[in-house]
mmCIF file of C-alpha atoms in Angstrom:
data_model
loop_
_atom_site.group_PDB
_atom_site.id
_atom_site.type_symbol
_atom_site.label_atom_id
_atom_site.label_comp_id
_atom_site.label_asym_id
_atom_site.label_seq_id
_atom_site.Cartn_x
_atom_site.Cartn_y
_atom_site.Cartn_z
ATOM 1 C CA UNK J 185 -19.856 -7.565 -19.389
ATOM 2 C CA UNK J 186 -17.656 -5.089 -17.729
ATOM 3 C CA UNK J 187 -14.265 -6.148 -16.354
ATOM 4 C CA UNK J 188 -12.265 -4.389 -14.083
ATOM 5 C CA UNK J 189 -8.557 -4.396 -14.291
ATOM 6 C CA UNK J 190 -6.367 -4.172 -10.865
ATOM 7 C CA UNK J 191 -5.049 -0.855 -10.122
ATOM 8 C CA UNK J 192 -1.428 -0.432 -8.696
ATOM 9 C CA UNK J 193 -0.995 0.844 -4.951
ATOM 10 C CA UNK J 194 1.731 2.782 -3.569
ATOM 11 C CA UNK J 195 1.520 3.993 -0.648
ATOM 12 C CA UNK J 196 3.303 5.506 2.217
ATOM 13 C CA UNK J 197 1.629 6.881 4.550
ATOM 14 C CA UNK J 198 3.390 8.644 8.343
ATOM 15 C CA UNK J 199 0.979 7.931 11.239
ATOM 16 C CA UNK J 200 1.521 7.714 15.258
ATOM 17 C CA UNK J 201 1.401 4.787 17.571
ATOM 18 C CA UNK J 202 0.030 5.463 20.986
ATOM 19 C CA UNK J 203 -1.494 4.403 24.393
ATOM 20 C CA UNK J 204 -4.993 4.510 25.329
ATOM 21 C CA UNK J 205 -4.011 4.487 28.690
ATOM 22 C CA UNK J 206 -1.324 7.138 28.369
ATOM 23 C CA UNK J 207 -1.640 9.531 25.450
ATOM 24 C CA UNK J 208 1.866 10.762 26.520
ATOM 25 C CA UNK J 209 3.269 7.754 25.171
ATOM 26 C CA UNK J 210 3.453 7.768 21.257
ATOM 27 C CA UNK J 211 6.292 7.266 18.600
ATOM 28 C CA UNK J 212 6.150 7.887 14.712
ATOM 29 C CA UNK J 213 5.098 5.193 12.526
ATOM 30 C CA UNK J 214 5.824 4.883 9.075
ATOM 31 C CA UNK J 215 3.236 2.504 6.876
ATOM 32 C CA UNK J 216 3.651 1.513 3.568
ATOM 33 C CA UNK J 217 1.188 -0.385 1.018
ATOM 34 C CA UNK J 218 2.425 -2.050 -2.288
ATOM 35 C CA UNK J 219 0.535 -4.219 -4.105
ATOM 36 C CA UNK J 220 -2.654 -4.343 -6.327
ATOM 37 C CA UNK J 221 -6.300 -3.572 -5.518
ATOM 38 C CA UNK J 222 -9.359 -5.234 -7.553
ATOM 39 C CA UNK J 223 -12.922 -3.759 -7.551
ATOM 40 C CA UNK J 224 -14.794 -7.085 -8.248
ATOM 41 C CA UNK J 225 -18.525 -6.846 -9.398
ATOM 42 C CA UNK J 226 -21.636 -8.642 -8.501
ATOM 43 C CA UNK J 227 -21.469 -9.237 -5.126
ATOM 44 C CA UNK J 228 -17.979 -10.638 -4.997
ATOM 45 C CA UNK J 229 -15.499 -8.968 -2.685
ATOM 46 C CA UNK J 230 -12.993 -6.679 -3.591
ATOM 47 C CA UNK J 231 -9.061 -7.712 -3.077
ATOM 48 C CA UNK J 232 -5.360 -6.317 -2.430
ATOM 49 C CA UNK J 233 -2.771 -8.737 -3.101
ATOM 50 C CA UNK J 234 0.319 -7.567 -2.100
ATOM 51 C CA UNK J 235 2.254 -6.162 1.278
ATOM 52 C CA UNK J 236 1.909 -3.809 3.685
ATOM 53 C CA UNK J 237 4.459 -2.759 6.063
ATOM 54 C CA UNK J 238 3.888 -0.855 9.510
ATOM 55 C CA UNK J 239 6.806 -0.052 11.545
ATOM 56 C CA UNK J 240 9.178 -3.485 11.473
ATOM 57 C CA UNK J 241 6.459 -5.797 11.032
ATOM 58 C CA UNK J 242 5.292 -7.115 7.021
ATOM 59 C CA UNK J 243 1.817 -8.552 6.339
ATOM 60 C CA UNK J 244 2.478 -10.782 2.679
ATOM 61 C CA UNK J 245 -0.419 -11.098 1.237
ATOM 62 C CA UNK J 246 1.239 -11.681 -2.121
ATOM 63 C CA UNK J 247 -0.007 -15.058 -2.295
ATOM 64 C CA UNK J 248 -3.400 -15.007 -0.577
ATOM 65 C CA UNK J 249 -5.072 -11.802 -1.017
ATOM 66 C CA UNK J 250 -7.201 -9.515 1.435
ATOM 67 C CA UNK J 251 -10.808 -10.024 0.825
ATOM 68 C CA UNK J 252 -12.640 -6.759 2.315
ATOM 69 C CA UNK J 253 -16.366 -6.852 3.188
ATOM 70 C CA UNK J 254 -19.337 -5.094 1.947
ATOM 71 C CA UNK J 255 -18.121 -2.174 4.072
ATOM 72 C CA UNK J 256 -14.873 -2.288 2.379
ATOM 73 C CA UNK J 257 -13.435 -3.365 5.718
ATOM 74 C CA UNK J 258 -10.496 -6.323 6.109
ATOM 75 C CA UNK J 259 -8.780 -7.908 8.749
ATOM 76 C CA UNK J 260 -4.555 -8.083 9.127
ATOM 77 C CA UNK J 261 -3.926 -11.712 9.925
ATOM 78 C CA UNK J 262 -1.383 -12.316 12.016
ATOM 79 C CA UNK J 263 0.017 -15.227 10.539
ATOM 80 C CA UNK J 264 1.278 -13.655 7.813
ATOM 81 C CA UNK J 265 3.235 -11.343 9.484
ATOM 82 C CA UNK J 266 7.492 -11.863 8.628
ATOM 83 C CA UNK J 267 10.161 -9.497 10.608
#
């Protein structure tokens, strides 16, 4: 059996936040990502457990990790946002 062992993230990453309605209106936005990341196999889903950071605004997931789909696609909840 082959076991896969979580890799570190750190990230930081500068990005833009804008309007749809008016493209005028945008401001940097700094995003950073520290945690871990776990490639799980047979079928199970892969995880980050950690935080990520966007602007003023955490999302903890340090004790209940992100659980992406097939397409290696997650949802931020909301909840576990702390300012």
């Amino acid at each position: 059996m082959i076991a896969t062992e979580p890799k570190d993230i750190h990230y930081h990453y500068d990005g833009i936040k804008y309007s749809i309605e008016d493209t005028s209106l945008f401001e940097k936005t700094e995003i950073y990502i520290d945690g871990k990341f776990k490639s799980s196999l047979l079928g199970k889903p892969n995880e980050f457990l950690g935080k990520i950071k966007i602007r003023d605004k955490e999302f903890d997931y340090s004790a209940y990790p992100i659980k992406f789909s097939n397409e290696n696609l997650a949802p931020l909840e909301h909840q576990i946002i702390t300012e």
